[in-house]
mmCIF file of C-alpha atoms in Angstrom:
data_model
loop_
_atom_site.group_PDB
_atom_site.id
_atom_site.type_symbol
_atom_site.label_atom_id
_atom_site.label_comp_id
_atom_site.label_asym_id
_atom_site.label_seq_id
_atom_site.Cartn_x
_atom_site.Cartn_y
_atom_site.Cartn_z
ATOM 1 C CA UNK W 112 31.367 109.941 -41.263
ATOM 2 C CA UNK W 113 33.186 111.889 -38.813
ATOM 3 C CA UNK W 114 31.928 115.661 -39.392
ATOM 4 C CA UNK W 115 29.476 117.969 -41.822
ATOM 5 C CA UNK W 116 31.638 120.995 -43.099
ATOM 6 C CA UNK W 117 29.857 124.118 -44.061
ATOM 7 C CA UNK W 118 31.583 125.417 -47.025
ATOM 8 C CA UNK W 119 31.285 128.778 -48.742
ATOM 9 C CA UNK W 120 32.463 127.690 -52.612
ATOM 10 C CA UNK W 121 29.570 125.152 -52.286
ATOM 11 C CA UNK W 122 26.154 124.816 -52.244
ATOM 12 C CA UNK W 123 25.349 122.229 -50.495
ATOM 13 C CA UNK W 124 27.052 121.087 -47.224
ATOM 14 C CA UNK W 125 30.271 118.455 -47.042
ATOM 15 C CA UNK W 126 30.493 115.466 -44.711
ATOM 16 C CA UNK W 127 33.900 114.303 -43.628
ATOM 17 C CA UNK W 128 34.839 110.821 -44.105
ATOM 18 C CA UNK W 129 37.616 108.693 -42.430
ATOM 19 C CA UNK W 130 38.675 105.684 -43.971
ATOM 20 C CA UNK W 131 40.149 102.843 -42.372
ATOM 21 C CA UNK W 132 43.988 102.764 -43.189
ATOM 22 C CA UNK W 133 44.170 106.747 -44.473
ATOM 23 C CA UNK W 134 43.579 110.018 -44.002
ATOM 24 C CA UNK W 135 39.879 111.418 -44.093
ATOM 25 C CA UNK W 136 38.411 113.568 -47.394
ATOM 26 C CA UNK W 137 35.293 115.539 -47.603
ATOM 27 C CA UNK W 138 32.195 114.441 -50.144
ATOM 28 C CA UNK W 139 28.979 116.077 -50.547
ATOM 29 C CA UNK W 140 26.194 115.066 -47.490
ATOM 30 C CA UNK W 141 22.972 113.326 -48.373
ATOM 31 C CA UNK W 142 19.865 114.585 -46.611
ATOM 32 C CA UNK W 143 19.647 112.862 -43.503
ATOM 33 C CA UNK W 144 22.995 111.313 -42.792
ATOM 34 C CA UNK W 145 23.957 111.916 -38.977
ATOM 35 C CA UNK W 146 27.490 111.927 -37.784
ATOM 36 C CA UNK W 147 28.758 108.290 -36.780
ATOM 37 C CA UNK W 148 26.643 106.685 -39.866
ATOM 38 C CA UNK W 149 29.286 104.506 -41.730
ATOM 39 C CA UNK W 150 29.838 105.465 -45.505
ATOM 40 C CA UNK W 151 31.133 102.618 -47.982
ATOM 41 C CA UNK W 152 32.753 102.868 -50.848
ATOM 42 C CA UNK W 153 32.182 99.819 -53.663
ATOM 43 C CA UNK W 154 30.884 96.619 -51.967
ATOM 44 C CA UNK W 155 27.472 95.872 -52.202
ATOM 45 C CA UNK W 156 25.358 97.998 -49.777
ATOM 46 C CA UNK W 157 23.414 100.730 -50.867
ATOM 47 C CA UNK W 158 22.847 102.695 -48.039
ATOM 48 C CA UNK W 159 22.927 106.449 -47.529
ATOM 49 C CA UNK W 160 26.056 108.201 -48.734
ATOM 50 C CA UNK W 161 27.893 105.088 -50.145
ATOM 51 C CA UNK W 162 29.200 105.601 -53.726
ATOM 52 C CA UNK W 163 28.815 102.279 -55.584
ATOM 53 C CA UNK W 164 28.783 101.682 -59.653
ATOM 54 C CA UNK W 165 25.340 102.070 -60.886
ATOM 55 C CA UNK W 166 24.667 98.784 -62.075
ATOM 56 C CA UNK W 167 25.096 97.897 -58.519
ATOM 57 C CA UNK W 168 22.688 100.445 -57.490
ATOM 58 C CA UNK W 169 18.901 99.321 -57.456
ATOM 59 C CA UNK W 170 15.796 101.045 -60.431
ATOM 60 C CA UNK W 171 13.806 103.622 -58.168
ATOM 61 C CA UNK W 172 17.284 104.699 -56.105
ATOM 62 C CA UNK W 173 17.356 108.359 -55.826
ATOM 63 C CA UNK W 174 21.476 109.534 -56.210
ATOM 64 C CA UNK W 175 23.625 112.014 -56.652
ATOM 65 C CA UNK W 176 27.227 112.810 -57.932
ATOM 66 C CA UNK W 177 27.339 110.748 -61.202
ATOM 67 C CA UNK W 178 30.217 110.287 -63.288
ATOM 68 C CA UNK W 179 29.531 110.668 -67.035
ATOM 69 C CA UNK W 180 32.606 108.219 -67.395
ATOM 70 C CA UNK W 181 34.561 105.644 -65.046
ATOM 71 C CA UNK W 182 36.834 107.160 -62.708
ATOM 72 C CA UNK W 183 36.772 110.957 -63.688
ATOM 73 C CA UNK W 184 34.653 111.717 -60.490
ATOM 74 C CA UNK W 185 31.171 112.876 -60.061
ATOM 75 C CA UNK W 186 30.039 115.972 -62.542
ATOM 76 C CA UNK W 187 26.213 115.621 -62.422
ATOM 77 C CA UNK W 188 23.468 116.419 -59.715
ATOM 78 C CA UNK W 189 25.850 118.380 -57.085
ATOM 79 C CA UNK W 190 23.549 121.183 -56.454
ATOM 80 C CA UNK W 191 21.944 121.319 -53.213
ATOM 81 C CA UNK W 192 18.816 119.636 -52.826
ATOM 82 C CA UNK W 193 18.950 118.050 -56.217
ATOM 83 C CA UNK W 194 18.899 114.305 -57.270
ATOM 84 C CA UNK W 195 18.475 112.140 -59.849
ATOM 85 C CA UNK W 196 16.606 109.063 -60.107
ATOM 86 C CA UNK W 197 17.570 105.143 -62.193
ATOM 87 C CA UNK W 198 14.565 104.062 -64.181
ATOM 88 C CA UNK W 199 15.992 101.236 -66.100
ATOM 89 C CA UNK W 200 18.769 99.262 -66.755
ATOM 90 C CA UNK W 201 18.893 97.589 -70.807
ATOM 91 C CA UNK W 202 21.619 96.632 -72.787
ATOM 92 C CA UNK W 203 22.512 99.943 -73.427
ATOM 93 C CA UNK W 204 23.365 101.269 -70.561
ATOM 94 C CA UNK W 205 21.951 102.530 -66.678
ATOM 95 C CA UNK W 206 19.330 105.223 -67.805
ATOM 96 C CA UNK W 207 19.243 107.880 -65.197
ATOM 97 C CA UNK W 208 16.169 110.642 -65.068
ATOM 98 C CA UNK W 209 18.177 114.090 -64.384
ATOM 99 C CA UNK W 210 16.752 116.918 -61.965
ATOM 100 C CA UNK W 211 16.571 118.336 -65.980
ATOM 101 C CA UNK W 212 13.845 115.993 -66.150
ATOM 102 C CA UNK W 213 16.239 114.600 -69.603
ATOM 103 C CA UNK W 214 17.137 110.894 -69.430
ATOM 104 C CA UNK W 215 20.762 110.213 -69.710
ATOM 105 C CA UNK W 216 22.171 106.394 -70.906
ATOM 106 C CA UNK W 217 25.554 106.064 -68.214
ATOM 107 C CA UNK W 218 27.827 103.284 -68.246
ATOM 108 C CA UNK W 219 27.225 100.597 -65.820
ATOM 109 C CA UNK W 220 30.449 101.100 -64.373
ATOM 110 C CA UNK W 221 29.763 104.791 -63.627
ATOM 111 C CA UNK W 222 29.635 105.646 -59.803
ATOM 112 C CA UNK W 223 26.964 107.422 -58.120
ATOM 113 C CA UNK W 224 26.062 108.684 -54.379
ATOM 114 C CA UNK W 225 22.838 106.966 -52.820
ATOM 115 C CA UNK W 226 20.832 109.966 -51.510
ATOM 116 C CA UNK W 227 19.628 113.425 -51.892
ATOM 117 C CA UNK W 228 21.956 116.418 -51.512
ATOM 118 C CA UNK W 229 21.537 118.211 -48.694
ATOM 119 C CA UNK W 230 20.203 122.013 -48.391
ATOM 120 C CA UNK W 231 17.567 121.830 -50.325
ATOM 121 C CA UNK W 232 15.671 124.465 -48.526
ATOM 122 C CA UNK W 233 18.765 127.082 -48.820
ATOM 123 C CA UNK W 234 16.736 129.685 -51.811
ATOM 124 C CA UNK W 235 13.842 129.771 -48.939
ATOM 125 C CA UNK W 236 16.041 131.480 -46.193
ATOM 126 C CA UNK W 237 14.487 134.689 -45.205
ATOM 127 C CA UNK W 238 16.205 137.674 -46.015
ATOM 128 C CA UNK W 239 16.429 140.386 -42.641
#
């Protein structure tokens, strides 16, 4: 992760990633991610800000970013401060516990971002 990007069309902040072999693109921070940190995409680490399928992704992991179907990119949980958590994986499916407090049944080859979105204390700023 090279830089954090303060954006005005979102709520939450955006971290800029460069890839080895391309050019860098922008995904939504976790809380606590630090310039430098290394971001992975696939393999088999779940560490902060890597995007892996969920049935990679440990029960208890808080993410963010879901896809509802492989490949069309992350539509849920990209609010600031939000996150959702994996209870259980059955033959159905990866069920995920929304910020709705509904359960959802994914696809085990949907993708998720380890973490929780940053600026989750943005509604408390003071107005002056």
């Amino acid at each position: 992760m090279t830089d954090i990007i303060h954006c005005a069309g979102h709520s939450a902040p955006l971290m800029r990633v460069a890839y080895p072999g391309s050019e860098a693109n922008l995904a939504l921070a976790p809380e606590g991610i630090r310039i430098g940190d290394a971001v992975h995409i696939g393999g088999e680490q779940a560490t902060l800000g890597s995007i892996l399928p969920l049935a990679q992704i440990p029960e208890g992991t808080l993410i963010h970013n879901i896809e509802l179907c492989p490949g069309d990119g992350g539509q849920l949980v990209r609010a600031s401060g939000s996150f959702a958590k994996i209870i259980a994986k059955d033959e159905q499916g990866i069920r995920v516990k929304l910020p709705s407090r509904k359960e959802k049944v994914l696809l085990p080859d949907c993708r998720a971002a380890i973490g929780v979105l940053a600026g989750g204390g943005r509604p408390e700023k003071p107005f002056i």
